[in-house]
Amino acid sequence: MKKVNIRRQLKAEAELHVPDPIEKIKLSAQSENLLPESDAVSAQGNTAVKLRQRTIGLVTSLAACAACCVFILTFILRSGETPAIPSRVTLSTNDAYGFGAVSTVRLLGNAMPANALASFTALSAEDEVKSQAEKFNEYFTALDSFLGEDVVSTSTQKNTDTAYPFDIKMTINGKDFDGDTVTYTMYYTETLYKSETDEDEIENEYRLVGVMVIDGANYVLEGERSEESEKDETETELKIRAYADVNDRSSFVEMEQEYSEEEGERETEYVYSVYSGGKLIEQTAVEFETETKNGKTQTEYELEFRKGNSKGKYSVSRDGAEIAVKYKIDGESGKFVIRETDGKERYEYVFSDGTKLKF
């Protein structure tokens, strides 16, 4: 279903209906009989003429100032010096594969036992954020390669490595905390197993099997991808599951990507589900956006815990040499920053009350 992007609609309407300040001042002055009419001016005495001349001068000055303001504002908006309206990130099929595989495997490697977190309903918003910081850090660590100018970039080639019996070798590039390139490797085979055409509607379904290699360890991957197109509407769904133990298919992390496009409106969301013993333990949604500030494009994302003891919504973006995290829990909002450390713990979380947590 198409969703109306209010911010984009308002921006478009504003560009089409920019008011003319000079005309509005003229109309207002005329309604108060402050602007001269050709016959009326000649019939007035010197005092009236001088008064109206002063009024005309004042109105003209105001009009000039207003016109100048409009010109300056238009120039600033067009120059990109003010924050642009964020736009959702849309990944290609290969980039979605690469991003999904890396983030799912890294989350699998970080996963905590299901009972590691208690319920924190009696705590303040900031105290609750501190209490669930370790759980949040799992997702931040899984996604920390995908902040910056680009979410992810991938390249593929025919696989010639006999140690991995798959058709394609994919190289996945992200960015670390300092902006340096981080590279991952995935081997996989994608097979079209279903294709249907019904008048203008086309639907294709694919299966994926493969291995993601991270820090010398191999993680088994399975997935499905479907594409459905009809006239001006396209829908894509992608699921990738990562297993720590290929013999245990009841415990895994699954990422589901949902993307839809209709008449130029696009939406993409990534939902991570953690299963243990065949049961859904927790579920978290992530949505990426790009924003251009002062000519530089940055990627940020929103993370929302949807199932499990953790709760809250977090907006994560780069802020100079730090990562800024804004949160909202039960209507209360706040902010903390993440810094990289040189010690055993990689990250330091700094809260508004001076509290520091390291992970």
Coordinates of C-alpha atoms in Angstrom, one line a residue:
M1 CA 0.0 0.0 0.0
K2 CA 1.3 3.4 -0.9
K3 CA 2.2 5.7 2.0
V4 CA 2.1 9.4 1.7
N5 CA 5.5 11.0 2.5
I6 CA 4.2 14.2 4.3
R7 CA 7.6 15.9 4.4
R8 CA 8.2 15.3 0.7
Q9 CA 4.7 16.6 -0.1
L10 CA 5.1 19.7 1.9
K11 CA 8.5 20.5 0.3
A12 CA 7.0 20.0 -3.2
E13 CA 4.0 22.2 -2.4
A14 CA 6.3 24.9 -0.9
E15 CA 8.4 25.0 -4.1
L16 CA 5.2 25.4 -6.2
H17 CA 3.5 28.0 -4.1
V18 CA 6.2 30.4 -2.9
P19 CA 4.4 33.7 -1.9
D20 CA 5.2 37.0 -3.6
P21 CA 5.9 39.3 -0.6
I22 CA 5.9 42.5 -2.8
E23 CA 2.4 41.8 -4.1
K24 CA 1.1 41.0 -0.7
I25 CA 2.5 44.4 0.7
K26 CA 1.0 46.3 -2.2
L27 CA -2.5 44.7 -1.7
S28 CA -2.3 45.5 2.0
A29 CA -1.3 49.1 1.4
Q30 CA -4.0 49.6 -1.1
S31 CA -6.6 48.3 1.3
E32 CA -5.5 51.0 3.8
N33 CA -5.5 53.7 1.0
L34 CA -1.8 54.2 1.5
L35 CA -0.8 53.9 -2.2
P36 CA -1.6 56.8 -4.5
E37 CA -3.9 56.6 -7.4
S38 CA -3.1 58.9 -10.3
D39 CA -6.1 61.2 -9.9
A40 CA -6.2 61.1 -6.2
V41 CA -2.6 62.2 -5.7
S42 CA -3.1 65.4 -7.7
A43 CA -6.1 66.3 -5.7
Q44 CA -4.3 66.1 -2.3
G45 CA -2.5 68.9 -0.5
N46 CA 1.3 69.0 0.1
T47 CA 1.0 67.4 3.6
A48 CA -0.9 64.4 2.3
V49 CA 1.5 64.0 -0.6
K50 CA 4.5 64.1 1.8
L51 CA 2.9 61.6 4.1
R52 CA 2.1 59.3 1.2
Q53 CA 5.6 59.7 -0.2
R54 CA 7.0 58.7 3.2
T55 CA 4.6 55.7 3.3
I56 CA 5.5 54.7 -0.2
G57 CA 9.2 54.9 0.7
L58 CA 8.6 52.7 3.8
V59 CA 6.5 50.2 1.8
T60 CA 9.1 50.1 -0.9
S61 CA 11.9 49.5 1.6
L62 CA 9.9 46.7 3.3
A63 CA 9.2 45.2 -0.1
A64 CA 12.8 45.3 -1.0
C65 CA 13.9 43.7 2.3
A66 CA 11.3 41.0 1.9
A67 CA 12.4 40.3 -1.7
C68 CA 16.0 40.2 -0.5
C69 CA 15.1 37.7 2.3
V70 CA 13.3 35.5 -0.2
F71 CA 16.3 35.6 -2.5
I72 CA 18.7 34.7 0.3
L73 CA 16.5 32.0 1.6
T74 CA 16.1 30.5 -1.8
F75 CA 19.9 30.6 -2.4
I76 CA 20.6 28.9 1.0
L77 CA 18.0 26.1 0.3
R78 CA 19.4 25.5 -3.2
S79 CA 23.0 25.5 -2.0
G80 CA 22.4 22.6 0.3
E81 CA 23.8 24.3 3.4
T82 CA 20.7 23.5 5.4
P83 CA 19.9 19.9 6.3
A84 CA 18.0 18.1 3.5
I85 CA 15.0 16.0 4.1
P86 CA 16.2 12.5 4.8
S87 CA 15.5 9.9 2.0
R88 CA 15.2 6.2 2.5
V89 CA 18.1 4.0 1.3
T90 CA 17.4 1.6 -1.5
L91 CA 19.9 -1.2 -2.1
S92 CA 20.4 -3.2 -5.3
T93 CA 19.9 -7.0 -5.2
N94 CA 23.6 -7.7 -4.7
D95 CA 24.1 -5.0 -2.1
A96 CA 21.1 -6.2 -0.2
Y97 CA 22.5 -9.7 -0.3
G98 CA 25.9 -8.5 1.0
F99 CA 24.5 -6.2 3.7
G100 CA 22.0 -8.9 4.9
A101 CA 24.7 -11.6 5.0
V102 CA 27.2 -9.5 7.0
S103 CA 24.8 -8.0 9.5
T104 CA 23.0 -11.3 10.1
V105 CA 26.2 -13.2 10.7
R106 CA 27.6 -10.5 12.9
L107 CA 24.5 -10.4 15.0
L108 CA 24.5 -14.2 15.2
G109 CA 28.1 -14.0 16.6
N110 CA 27.0 -11.4 19.2
A111 CA 23.8 -13.0 20.3
M112 CA 23.2 -13.3 24.0
P113 CA 21.2 -16.0 25.8
A114 CA 17.5 -15.3 25.8
N115 CA 17.3 -14.8 29.6
A116 CA 20.3 -12.4 29.7
L117 CA 18.0 -9.4 30.0
A118 CA 15.4 -8.6 32.7
S119 CA 12.4 -6.3 32.4
F120 CA 13.1 -2.7 33.3
T121 CA 9.6 -1.2 33.6
A122 CA 10.4 0.6 36.8
L123 CA 13.4 2.5 35.5
S124 CA 13.7 6.0 33.9
A125 CA 14.2 6.2 30.2
E126 CA 18.0 6.9 30.5
D127 CA 18.4 4.2 33.2
E128 CA 16.5 1.7 31.0
V129 CA 18.8 2.6 28.0
K130 CA 21.8 1.9 30.2
S131 CA 20.3 -1.4 31.3
Q132 CA 19.7 -2.6 27.8
A133 CA 22.9 -1.0 26.4
E134 CA 24.6 -4.4 26.0
K135 CA 21.7 -5.6 23.8
F136 CA 21.7 -2.4 21.8
N137 CA 25.5 -2.8 21.3
E138 CA 24.9 -6.2 19.7
Y139 CA 22.9 -4.5 16.9
F140 CA 25.2 -1.5 16.7
T141 CA 28.2 -3.9 16.3
A142 CA 26.4 -5.8 13.6
L143 CA 25.6 -2.6 11.7
D144 CA 28.6 -0.4 12.5
S145 CA 30.2 -1.1 9.1
F146 CA 27.2 0.6 7.4
L147 CA 27.4 4.2 8.6
G148 CA 29.0 6.9 6.5
E149 CA 28.7 8.0 2.9
D150 CA 27.6 4.7 1.5
V151 CA 25.7 1.9 3.3
V152 CA 27.5 -0.9 1.4
S153 CA 29.2 -1.7 -1.9
T154 CA 29.6 -5.1 -3.5
S155 CA 31.3 -6.8 -6.4
T156 CA 30.8 -10.3 -7.7
Q157 CA 32.8 -12.7 -9.9
K158 CA 32.7 -16.4 -10.8
N159 CA 34.0 -18.4 -7.9
T160 CA 37.2 -20.4 -8.6
D161 CA 37.9 -21.4 -5.0
T162 CA 37.4 -25.1 -4.8
A163 CA 37.2 -25.0 -1.0
Y164 CA 33.7 -23.4 -1.4
P165 CA 31.4 -25.3 -3.9
F166 CA 29.3 -22.3 -4.9
D167 CA 28.9 -20.4 -8.2
I168 CA 29.6 -16.8 -7.1
K169 CA 32.2 -15.0 -5.0
M170 CA 31.0 -11.7 -3.5
T171 CA 33.3 -9.1 -2.0
I172 CA 31.4 -6.7 0.4
N173 CA 32.9 -3.4 1.4
G174 CA 31.7 -1.4 4.4
K175 CA 33.3 1.3 6.6
D176 CA 34.7 1.0 10.1
F177 CA 34.3 3.6 12.9
D178 CA 37.1 5.7 11.4
G179 CA 35.8 5.6 7.9
D180 CA 38.3 3.0 6.7
T181 CA 37.1 0.2 4.3
V182 CA 36.2 -3.1 5.9
T183 CA 36.0 -6.1 3.5
Y184 CA 34.0 -9.3 3.8
T185 CA 33.7 -12.3 1.5
M186 CA 30.6 -14.4 0.7
Y187 CA 30.3 -17.5 -1.5
Y188 CA 26.8 -18.4 -2.8
T189 CA 24.6 -19.9 -5.4
E190 CA 21.3 -18.5 -6.4
T191 CA 18.7 -20.6 -8.2
L192 CA 15.4 -19.6 -9.9
Y193 CA 12.9 -22.2 -8.7
K194 CA 9.6 -20.5 -9.6
S195 CA 8.4 -18.1 -12.3
E196 CA 4.8 -17.1 -13.0
T197 CA 3.3 -14.6 -15.4
D198 CA -0.3 -13.5 -15.2
E199 CA -1.2 -10.8 -17.7
D200 CA 0.8 -7.7 -16.6
E201 CA 2.0 -9.4 -13.3
I202 CA 5.3 -11.2 -13.2
E203 CA 6.6 -13.1 -10.2
N204 CA 10.0 -14.8 -9.8
E205 CA 11.3 -16.6 -6.7
Y206 CA 14.9 -17.6 -6.0
R207 CA 16.7 -19.7 -3.4
L208 CA 20.1 -18.9 -2.0
V209 CA 22.7 -21.2 -0.3
G210 CA 26.2 -20.1 0.7
V211 CA 28.8 -19.3 3.3
M212 CA 29.9 -16.0 4.8
V213 CA 33.5 -15.8 5.9
I214 CA 34.2 -13.4 8.8
D215 CA 37.4 -13.4 10.9
G216 CA 38.4 -16.8 9.5
A217 CA 35.1 -18.4 10.6
N218 CA 32.5 -19.9 8.2
Y219 CA 28.8 -19.3 8.7
V220 CA 26.2 -21.2 6.7
L221 CA 23.7 -19.0 4.9
E222 CA 20.3 -19.8 3.4
G223 CA 17.8 -17.5 1.9
E224 CA 14.9 -16.7 -0.5
R225 CA 14.3 -13.8 -2.7
S226 CA 11.1 -12.9 -4.6
E227 CA 10.3 -10.2 -7.1
E228 CA 6.8 -9.2 -8.1
S229 CA 6.1 -6.5 -10.7
E230 CA 2.9 -5.1 -12.1
K231 CA 2.7 -2.0 -14.2
D232 CA 4.2 0.8 -12.1
E233 CA 4.5 -1.2 -8.9
T234 CA 7.4 -3.4 -7.8
E235 CA 7.7 -5.4 -4.7
T236 CA 10.8 -7.3 -3.5
E237 CA 11.3 -9.5 -0.5
L238 CA 14.5 -11.0 0.8
K239 CA 15.2 -13.4 3.6
I240 CA 18.6 -14.5 4.8
R241 CA 19.2 -16.9 7.7
A242 CA 22.6 -17.5 9.4
Y243 CA 23.4 -20.6 11.3
A244 CA 26.2 -21.1 13.8
D245 CA 25.7 -24.9 13.6
V246 CA 24.6 -26.3 10.3
N247 CA 23.3 -29.4 12.1
D248 CA 21.0 -27.2 14.3
R249 CA 18.4 -25.5 12.1
S250 CA 16.2 -24.5 15.1
S251 CA 18.6 -21.7 16.3
F252 CA 19.5 -19.0 13.9
V253 CA 19.2 -15.3 13.1
E254 CA 17.1 -14.2 10.2
M255 CA 17.0 -10.9 8.3
E256 CA 14.0 -10.1 6.3
Q257 CA 14.1 -7.2 3.8
E258 CA 10.9 -5.7 2.6
Y259 CA 11.0 -3.2 -0.3
S260 CA 8.2 -1.7 -2.3
E261 CA 7.9 0.9 -4.9
E262 CA 4.7 2.5 -6.2
E263 CA 4.5 5.6 -8.4
G264 CA 7.9 6.8 -7.2
E265 CA 7.2 6.1 -3.4
R266 CA 9.8 3.7 -2.0
E267 CA 10.0 2.0 1.3
T268 CA 12.7 -0.4 2.6
E269 CA 12.9 -2.0 6.0
Y270 CA 15.0 -4.7 7.6
V271 CA 13.6 -6.9 10.3
Y272 CA 16.0 -9.1 12.4
S273 CA 14.5 -12.2 14.2
V274 CA 16.4 -14.3 16.7
Y275 CA 15.3 -17.9 17.1
S276 CA 16.4 -20.3 19.7
G277 CA 15.1 -23.9 19.8
G278 CA 12.6 -23.0 17.2
K279 CA 11.1 -20.2 19.2
L280 CA 11.2 -16.5 18.3
I281 CA 13.2 -14.8 21.1
E282 CA 13.4 -11.2 19.9
Q283 CA 12.7 -9.1 16.9
T284 CA 14.2 -5.8 15.8
A285 CA 13.5 -3.5 12.9
V286 CA 16.0 -1.2 11.1
E287 CA 15.4 1.5 8.6
F288 CA 18.2 3.3 6.8
E289 CA 18.1 6.9 5.5
T290 CA 20.5 9.2 3.8
E291 CA 20.9 12.9 4.5
T292 CA 23.0 15.6 2.8
K293 CA 24.5 18.3 5.0
N294 CA 26.9 20.9 3.6
G295 CA 27.3 18.9 0.4
K296 CA 28.2 15.7 2.2
T297 CA 25.9 12.7 2.2
Q298 CA 25.7 10.6 5.4
T299 CA 23.8 7.4 6.2
E300 CA 21.9 7.0 9.5
Y301 CA 19.5 4.4 10.7
E302 CA 16.6 3.9 13.1
L303 CA 16.5 0.8 15.2
E304 CA 13.4 -0.3 17.1
F305 CA 13.0 -3.3 19.4
R306 CA 9.7 -4.9 18.7
K307 CA 9.7 -8.1 20.6
G308 CA 11.5 -9.2 23.8
N309 CA 12.3 -7.5 27.1
S310 CA 14.3 -4.7 25.4
K311 CA 12.2 -1.8 24.1
G312 CA 12.7 1.6 22.6
K313 CA 13.5 3.3 19.4
Y314 CA 17.0 4.6 18.5
S315 CA 18.2 6.9 15.8
V316 CA 21.9 6.4 15.0
S317 CA 24.1 8.9 13.1
R318 CA 27.7 9.9 12.8
D319 CA 28.5 13.2 14.6
G320 CA 32.1 14.1 13.8
A321 CA 34.4 11.6 15.5
E322 CA 31.5 10.2 17.5
I323 CA 28.3 8.3 16.9
A324 CA 25.2 10.1 18.2
V325 CA 22.3 8.0 19.4
K326 CA 18.9 9.6 20.1
Y327 CA 16.4 7.4 21.9
K328 CA 12.7 7.5 22.8
I329 CA 11.2 5.2 25.4
D330 CA 7.6 5.5 26.7
G331 CA 7.4 9.1 25.4
E332 CA 10.7 10.1 27.0
S333 CA 13.6 11.0 24.8
G334 CA 17.4 11.5 25.3
K335 CA 20.8 11.1 23.7
F336 CA 24.1 9.4 24.3
V337 CA 27.3 9.2 22.2
I338 CA 29.5 6.3 21.2
R339 CA 33.2 6.6 21.0
E340 CA 35.8 4.1 19.9
T341 CA 38.4 3.1 22.5
D342 CA 42.0 1.7 22.2
G343 CA 41.5 -0.9 25.0
K344 CA 40.1 -4.4 25.2
E345 CA 36.5 -3.0 25.0
R346 CA 36.0 -1.5 21.6
Y347 CA 33.3 1.1 22.3
E348 CA 32.5 3.5 25.1
Y349 CA 28.9 4.8 25.6
V350 CA 28.7 8.2 27.3
F351 CA 25.4 9.4 28.8
S352 CA 24.1 12.8 29.7
D353 CA 24.8 12.3 33.4
G354 CA 28.4 11.4 32.8
T355 CA 28.0 7.7 33.1
K356 CA 30.3 5.7 30.8
L357 CA 29.8 2.0 29.7
K358 CA 32.4 0.1 27.7
F359 CA 31.8 -2.9 25.5

